[in-house]
Coordinates of C-alpha atoms in Angstrom, one line a residue:
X1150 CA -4.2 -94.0 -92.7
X1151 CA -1.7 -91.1 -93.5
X1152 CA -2.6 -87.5 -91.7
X1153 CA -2.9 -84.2 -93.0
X1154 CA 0.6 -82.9 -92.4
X1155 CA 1.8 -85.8 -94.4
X1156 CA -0.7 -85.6 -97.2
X1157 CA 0.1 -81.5 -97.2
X1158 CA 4.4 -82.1 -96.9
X1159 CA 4.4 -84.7 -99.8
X1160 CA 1.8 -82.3 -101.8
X1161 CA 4.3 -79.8 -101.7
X1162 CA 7.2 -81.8 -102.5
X1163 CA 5.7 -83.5 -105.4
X1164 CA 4.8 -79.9 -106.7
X1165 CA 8.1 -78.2 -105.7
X1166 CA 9.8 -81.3 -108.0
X1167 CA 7.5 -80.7 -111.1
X1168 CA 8.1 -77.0 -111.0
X1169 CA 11.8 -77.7 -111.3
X1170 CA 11.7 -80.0 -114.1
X1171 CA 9.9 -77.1 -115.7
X1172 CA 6.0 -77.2 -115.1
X1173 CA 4.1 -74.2 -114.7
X1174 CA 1.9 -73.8 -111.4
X1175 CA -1.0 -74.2 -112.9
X1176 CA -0.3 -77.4 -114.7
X1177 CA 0.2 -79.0 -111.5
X1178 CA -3.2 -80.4 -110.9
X1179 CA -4.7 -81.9 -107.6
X1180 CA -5.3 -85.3 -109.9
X1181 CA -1.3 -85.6 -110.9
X1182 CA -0.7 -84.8 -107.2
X1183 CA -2.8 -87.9 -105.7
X1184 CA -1.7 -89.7 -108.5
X1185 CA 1.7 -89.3 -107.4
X1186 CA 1.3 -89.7 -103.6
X1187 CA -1.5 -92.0 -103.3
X1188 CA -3.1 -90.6 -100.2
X1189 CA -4.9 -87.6 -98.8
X1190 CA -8.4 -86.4 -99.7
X1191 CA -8.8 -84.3 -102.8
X1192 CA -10.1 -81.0 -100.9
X1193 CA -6.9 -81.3 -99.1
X1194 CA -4.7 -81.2 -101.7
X1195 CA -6.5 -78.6 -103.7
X1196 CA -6.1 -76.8 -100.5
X1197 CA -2.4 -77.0 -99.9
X1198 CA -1.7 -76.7 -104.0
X1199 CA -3.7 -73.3 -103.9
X1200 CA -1.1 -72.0 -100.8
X1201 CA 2.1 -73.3 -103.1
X1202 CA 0.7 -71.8 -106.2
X1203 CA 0.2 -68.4 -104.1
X1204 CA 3.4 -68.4 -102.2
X1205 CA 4.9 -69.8 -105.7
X1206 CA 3.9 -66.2 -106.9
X1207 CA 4.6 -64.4 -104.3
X1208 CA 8.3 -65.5 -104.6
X1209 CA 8.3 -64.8 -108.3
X1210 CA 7.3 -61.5 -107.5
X1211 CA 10.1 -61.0 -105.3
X1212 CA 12.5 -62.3 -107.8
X1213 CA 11.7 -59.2 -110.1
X1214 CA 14.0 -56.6 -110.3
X1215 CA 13.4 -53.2 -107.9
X1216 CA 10.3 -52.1 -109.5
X1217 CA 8.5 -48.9 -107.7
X1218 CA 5.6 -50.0 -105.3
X1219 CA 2.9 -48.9 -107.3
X1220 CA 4.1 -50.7 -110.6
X1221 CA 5.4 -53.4 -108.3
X1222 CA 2.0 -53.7 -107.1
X1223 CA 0.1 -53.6 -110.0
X1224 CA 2.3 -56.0 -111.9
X1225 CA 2.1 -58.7 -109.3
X1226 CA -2.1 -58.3 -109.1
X1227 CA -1.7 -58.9 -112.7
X1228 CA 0.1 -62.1 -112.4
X1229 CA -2.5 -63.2 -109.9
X1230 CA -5.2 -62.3 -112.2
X1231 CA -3.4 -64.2 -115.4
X1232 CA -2.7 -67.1 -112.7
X1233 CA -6.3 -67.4 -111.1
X1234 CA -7.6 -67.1 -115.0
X1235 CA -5.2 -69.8 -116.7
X1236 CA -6.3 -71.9 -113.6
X1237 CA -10.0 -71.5 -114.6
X1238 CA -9.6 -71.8 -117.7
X1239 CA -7.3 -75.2 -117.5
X1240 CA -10.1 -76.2 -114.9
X1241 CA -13.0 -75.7 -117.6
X1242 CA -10.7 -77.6 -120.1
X1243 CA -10.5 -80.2 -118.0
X1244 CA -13.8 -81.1 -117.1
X1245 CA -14.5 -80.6 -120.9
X1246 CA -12.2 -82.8 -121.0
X1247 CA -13.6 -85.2 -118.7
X1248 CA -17.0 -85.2 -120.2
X1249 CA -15.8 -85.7 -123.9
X1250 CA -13.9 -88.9 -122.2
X1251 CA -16.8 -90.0 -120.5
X1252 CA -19.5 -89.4 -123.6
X1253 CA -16.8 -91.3 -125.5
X1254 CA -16.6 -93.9 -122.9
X1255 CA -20.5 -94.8 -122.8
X1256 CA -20.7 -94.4 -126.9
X1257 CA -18.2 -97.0 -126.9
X1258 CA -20.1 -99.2 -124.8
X1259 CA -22.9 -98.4 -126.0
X1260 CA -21.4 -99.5 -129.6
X1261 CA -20.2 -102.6 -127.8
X1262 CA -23.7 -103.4 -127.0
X1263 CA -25.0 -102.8 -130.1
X1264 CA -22.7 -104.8 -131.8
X1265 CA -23.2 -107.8 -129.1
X1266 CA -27.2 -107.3 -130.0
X1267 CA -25.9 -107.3 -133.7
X1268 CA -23.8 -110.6 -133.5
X1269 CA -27.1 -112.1 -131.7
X1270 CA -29.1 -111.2 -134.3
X1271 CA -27.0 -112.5 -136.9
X1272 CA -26.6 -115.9 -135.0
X1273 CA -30.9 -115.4 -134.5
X1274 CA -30.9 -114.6 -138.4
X1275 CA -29.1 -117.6 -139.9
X1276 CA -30.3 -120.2 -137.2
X1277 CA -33.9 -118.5 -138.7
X1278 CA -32.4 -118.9 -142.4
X1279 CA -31.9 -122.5 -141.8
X1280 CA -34.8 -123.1 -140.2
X1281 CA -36.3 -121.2 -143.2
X1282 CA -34.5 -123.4 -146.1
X1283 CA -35.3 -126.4 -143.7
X1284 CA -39.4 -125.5 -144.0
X1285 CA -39.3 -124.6 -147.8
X1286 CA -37.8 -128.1 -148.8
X1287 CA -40.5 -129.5 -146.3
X1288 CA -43.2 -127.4 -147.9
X1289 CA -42.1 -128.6 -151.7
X1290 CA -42.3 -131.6 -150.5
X1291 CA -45.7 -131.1 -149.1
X1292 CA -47.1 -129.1 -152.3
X1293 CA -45.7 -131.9 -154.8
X1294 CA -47.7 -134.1 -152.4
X1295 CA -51.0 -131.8 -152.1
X1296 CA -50.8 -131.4 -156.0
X1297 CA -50.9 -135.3 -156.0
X1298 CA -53.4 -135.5 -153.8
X1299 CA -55.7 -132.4 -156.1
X1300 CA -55.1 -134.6 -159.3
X1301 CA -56.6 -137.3 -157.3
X1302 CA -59.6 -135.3 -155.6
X1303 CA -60.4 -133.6 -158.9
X1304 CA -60.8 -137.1 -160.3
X1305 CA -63.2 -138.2 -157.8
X1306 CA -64.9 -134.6 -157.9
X1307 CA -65.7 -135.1 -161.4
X1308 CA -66.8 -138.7 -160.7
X1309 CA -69.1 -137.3 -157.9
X1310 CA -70.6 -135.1 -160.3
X1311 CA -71.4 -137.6 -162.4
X1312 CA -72.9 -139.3 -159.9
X1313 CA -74.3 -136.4 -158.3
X1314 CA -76.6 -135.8 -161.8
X1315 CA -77.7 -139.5 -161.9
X1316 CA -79.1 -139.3 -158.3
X1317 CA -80.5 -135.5 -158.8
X1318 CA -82.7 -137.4 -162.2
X1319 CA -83.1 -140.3 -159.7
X1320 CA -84.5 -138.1 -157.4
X1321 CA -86.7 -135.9 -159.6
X1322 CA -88.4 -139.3 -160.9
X1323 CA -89.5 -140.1 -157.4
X1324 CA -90.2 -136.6 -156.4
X1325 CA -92.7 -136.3 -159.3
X1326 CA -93.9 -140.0 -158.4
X1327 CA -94.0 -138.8 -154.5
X1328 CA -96.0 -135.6 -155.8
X1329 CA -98.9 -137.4 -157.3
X1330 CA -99.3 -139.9 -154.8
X1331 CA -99.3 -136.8 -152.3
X1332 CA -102.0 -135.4 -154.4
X1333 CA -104.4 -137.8 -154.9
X1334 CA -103.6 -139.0 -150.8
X1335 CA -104.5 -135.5 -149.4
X1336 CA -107.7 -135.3 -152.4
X1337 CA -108.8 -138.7 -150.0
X1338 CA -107.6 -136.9 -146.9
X1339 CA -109.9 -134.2 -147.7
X1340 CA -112.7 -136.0 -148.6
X1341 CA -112.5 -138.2 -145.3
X1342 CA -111.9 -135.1 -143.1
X1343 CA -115.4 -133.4 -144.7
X1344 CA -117.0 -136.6 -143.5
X1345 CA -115.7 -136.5 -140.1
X1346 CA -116.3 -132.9 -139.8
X1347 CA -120.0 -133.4 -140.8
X1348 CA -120.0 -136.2 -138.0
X1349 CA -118.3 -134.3 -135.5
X1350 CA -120.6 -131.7 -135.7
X1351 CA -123.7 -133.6 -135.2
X1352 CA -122.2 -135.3 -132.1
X1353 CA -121.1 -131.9 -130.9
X1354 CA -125.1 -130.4 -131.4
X1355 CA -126.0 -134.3 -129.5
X1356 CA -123.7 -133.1 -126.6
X1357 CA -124.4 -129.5 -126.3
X1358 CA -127.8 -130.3 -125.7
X1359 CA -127.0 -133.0 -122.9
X1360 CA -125.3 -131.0 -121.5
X1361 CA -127.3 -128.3 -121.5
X1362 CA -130.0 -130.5 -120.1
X1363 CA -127.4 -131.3 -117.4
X1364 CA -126.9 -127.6 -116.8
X1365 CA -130.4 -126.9 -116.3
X1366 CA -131.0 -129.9 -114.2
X1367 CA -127.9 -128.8 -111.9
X1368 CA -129.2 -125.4 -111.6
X1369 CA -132.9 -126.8 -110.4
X1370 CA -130.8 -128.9 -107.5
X1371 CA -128.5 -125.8 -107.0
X1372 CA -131.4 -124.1 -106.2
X1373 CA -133.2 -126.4 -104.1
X1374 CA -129.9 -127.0 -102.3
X1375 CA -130.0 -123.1 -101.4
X1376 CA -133.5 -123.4 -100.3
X1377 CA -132.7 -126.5 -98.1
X1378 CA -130.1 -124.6 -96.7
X1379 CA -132.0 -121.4 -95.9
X1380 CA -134.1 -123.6 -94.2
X1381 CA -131.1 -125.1 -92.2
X1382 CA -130.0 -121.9 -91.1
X1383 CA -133.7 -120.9 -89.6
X1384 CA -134.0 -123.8 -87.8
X1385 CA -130.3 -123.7 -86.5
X1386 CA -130.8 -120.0 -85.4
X1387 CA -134.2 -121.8 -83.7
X1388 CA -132.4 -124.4 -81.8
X1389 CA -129.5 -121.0 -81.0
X1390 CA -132.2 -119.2 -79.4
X1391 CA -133.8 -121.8 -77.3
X1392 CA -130.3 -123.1 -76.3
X1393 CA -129.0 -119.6 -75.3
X1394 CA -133.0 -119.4 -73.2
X1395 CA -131.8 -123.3 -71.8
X1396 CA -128.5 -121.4 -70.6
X1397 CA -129.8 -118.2 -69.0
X1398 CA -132.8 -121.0 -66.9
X1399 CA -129.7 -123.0 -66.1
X1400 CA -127.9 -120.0 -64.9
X1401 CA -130.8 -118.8 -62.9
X1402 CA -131.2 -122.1 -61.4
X1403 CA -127.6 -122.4 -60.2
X1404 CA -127.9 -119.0 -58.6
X1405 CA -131.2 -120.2 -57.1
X1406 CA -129.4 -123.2 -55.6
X1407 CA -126.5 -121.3 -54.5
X1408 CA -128.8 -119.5 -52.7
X1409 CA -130.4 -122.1 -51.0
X1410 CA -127.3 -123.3 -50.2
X1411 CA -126.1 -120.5 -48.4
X1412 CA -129.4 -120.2 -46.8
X1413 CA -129.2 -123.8 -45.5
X1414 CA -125.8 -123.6 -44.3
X1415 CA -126.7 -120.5 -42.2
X1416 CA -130.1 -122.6 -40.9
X1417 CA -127.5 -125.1 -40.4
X1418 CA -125.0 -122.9 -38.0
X1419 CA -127.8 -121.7 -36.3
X1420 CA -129.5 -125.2 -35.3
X1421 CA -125.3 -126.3 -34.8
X1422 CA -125.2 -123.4 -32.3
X1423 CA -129.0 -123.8 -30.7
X1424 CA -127.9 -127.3 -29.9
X1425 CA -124.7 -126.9 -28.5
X1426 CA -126.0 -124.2 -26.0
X1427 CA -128.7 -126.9 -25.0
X1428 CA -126.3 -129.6 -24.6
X1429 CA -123.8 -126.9 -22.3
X1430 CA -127.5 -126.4 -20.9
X1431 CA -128.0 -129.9 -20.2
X1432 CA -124.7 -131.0 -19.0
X1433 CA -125.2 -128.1 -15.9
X1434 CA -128.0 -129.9 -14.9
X1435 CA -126.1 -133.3 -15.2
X1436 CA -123.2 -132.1 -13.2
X1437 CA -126.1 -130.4 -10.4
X1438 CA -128.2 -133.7 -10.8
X1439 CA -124.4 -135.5 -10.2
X1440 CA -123.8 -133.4 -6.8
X1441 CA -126.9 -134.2 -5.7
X1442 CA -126.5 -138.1 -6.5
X1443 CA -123.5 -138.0 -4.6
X1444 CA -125.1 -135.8 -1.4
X1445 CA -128.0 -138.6 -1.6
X1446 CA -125.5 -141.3 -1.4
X1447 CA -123.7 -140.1 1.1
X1448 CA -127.5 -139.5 3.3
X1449 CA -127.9 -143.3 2.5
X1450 CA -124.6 -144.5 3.7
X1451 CA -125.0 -142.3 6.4
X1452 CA -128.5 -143.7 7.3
X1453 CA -127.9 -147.0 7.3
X1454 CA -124.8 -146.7 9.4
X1455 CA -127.1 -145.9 12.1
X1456 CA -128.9 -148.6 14.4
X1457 CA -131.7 -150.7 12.9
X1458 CA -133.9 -149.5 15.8
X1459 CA -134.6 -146.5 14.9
X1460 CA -137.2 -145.7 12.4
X1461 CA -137.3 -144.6 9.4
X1462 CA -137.0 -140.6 8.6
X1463 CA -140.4 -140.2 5.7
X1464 CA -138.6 -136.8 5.1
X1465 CA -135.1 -138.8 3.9
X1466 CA -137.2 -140.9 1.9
X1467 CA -138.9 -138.4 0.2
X1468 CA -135.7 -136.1 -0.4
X1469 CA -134.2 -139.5 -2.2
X1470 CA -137.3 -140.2 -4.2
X1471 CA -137.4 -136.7 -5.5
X1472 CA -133.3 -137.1 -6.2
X1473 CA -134.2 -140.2 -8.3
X1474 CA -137.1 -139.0 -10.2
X1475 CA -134.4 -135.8 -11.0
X1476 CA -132.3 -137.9 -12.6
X1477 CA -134.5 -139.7 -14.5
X1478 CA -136.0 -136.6 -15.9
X1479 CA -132.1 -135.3 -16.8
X1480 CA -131.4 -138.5 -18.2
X1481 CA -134.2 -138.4 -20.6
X1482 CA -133.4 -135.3 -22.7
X1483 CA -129.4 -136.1 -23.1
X1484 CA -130.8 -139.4 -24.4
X1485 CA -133.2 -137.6 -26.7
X1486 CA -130.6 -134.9 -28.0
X1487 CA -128.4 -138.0 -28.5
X1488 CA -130.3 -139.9 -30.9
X1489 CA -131.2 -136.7 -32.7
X1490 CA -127.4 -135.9 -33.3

């Protein structure tokens, strides 16, 4: 990639070269310039032509002959002025220039186009005359062969007409002939219908009163049936009552019992309790009568230990009778209380 100072050097060189073969400033265009030197950026060039052009006047200025400062002056802002306004003004031609090429360009191709679409059409428009001659031989062919075919169909319309007006006489015969058999069927028809009717209508008056006799008798059993029923309903709210009077006695008897119940179960614990306090009672006096088994016992063994001459003590004997009638006594009411449990 060539640099700046390059592109600016050769920029001036190629311009320095044109104005000696005789070009004006201003005709030296930044477009000629890259043209010439293939490189650099258009801004750049435009840039370093714009310094040449100015220091291009400048020097022509100085070439003048000794002019006073204020002509001097004057005549070089006028050269500036006729310099910057031929450069506009070759700058507008340009791009007129530039657009005319352009327009021409894309009429051109849009002519191309057009033509191409023109050729097609052509090509489209003959293929379609072809195809055109092609389907009017093919549809001569086809009328001569649908006129044929009319000749022949307008020979066998006009035998169908003939035809056509035998059967239409054919048929108007054996219309008429259909006609009067129709008429004298439906005069028999009618005739038969008026004698059905007149039966129908006796058997409907031989019905209506059946079944008005039905009616009525239906009626007479409807009603008894209500009657029966009423009578149903009496006797049913009868039995309701004397059931709902069998509930409330059963009721009052099952509280009675209840109560009963309770009552004997109380007797009951109280008997259960009276007994066991005679039973604690009696087994005391089993446990006394025991101790004084045992003392007696022990007076026995102790009596016949001693010597068998001496005699006998009454008082002993008495004290053991009196222990053995004790016991008998005790032994009595456990066996009583026993066979009572």
């Amino acid at each position: 990639m060539s640099r700046p100072t390059d592109t600016r050097a050769r920029t001036r060189e190629v311009a320095q070269r044109w104005l000696g073969q005789g070009r004006l400033p201003h005709e030296v265009t930044v477009d000629l310039v890259r043209q010439e030197i293939q490189q650099g950026s258009r801004t750049t060039i435009n840039e370093e032509l714009r310094a040449w052009r100015l220091e291009v006047s400048r020097s022509a200025t100085l070439a003048l002959p000794a002019l006073p400062p204020p002509l001097g002056q004057a005549i070089q802002a006028l050269w500036v002025q006729a310099v910057d306004l031929s450069r506009s003004e070759l700058t507008q031609e340009r791009e007129a220039l530039a657009m005319s090429r352009e327009q021409w360009q894309a009429e051109r191709d849009q002519a191309r186009q057009a033509c191409t679409v023109m050729e097609q059409r052509l090509r489209d428009l003959e293929a379609g005359q072809q195809t055109l001659q092609e389907s009017l031989q093919s549809a001569e062919t086809a009328l001569a062969h649908e006129r044929q075919e009319r000749r022949l169909l307008q020979d066998r319309l006009e035998a169908s007409r003939q035809q056509r007006d035998a059967e239409r006489q054919q048929a108007l015969d054996r219309e008429q002939a259909l006609t009067q058999f129709h008429q004298q069927a439906l005069e028999a028809h009618q005739r038969q219908t008026q004698t059905r009717e007149s039966e129908y209508r006796a058997e409907v008056s031989r019905i209506t009163e059946r079944m008005e006799s039905v009616q009525r008798h239906v009626l007479r059993q409807l009603e008894e049936s209500r009657e029966q029923l009423r009578k149903w309903e009496q006797q049913t709210q009868l039995l309701q009552r004397e059931l709902d009077k069998t509930r409330q006695q059963a009721e009052d008897m099952r509280r009675e019992a209840s109560a009963q119940q309770a009552q004997a179960q109380a007797r009951h614990e109280v008997q259960q309790n009276s007994l066991k306090e005679e039973a604690r009672r009696w087994r005391d006096q089993a446990v006394a009568a025991e101790a004084a088994r045992q003392a007696a016992q022990e007076a026995l063994a102790g009596h016949l230990n001693k010597p068998a001459s001496a005699p006998p003590n009454p008082a002993r004997q008495t004290c053991r009778d009196r222990a053995a009638r004790r016991r008998e006594r005790l032994s009595r009411p456990a066996q009583a209380h026993g066979e009572t449990a």
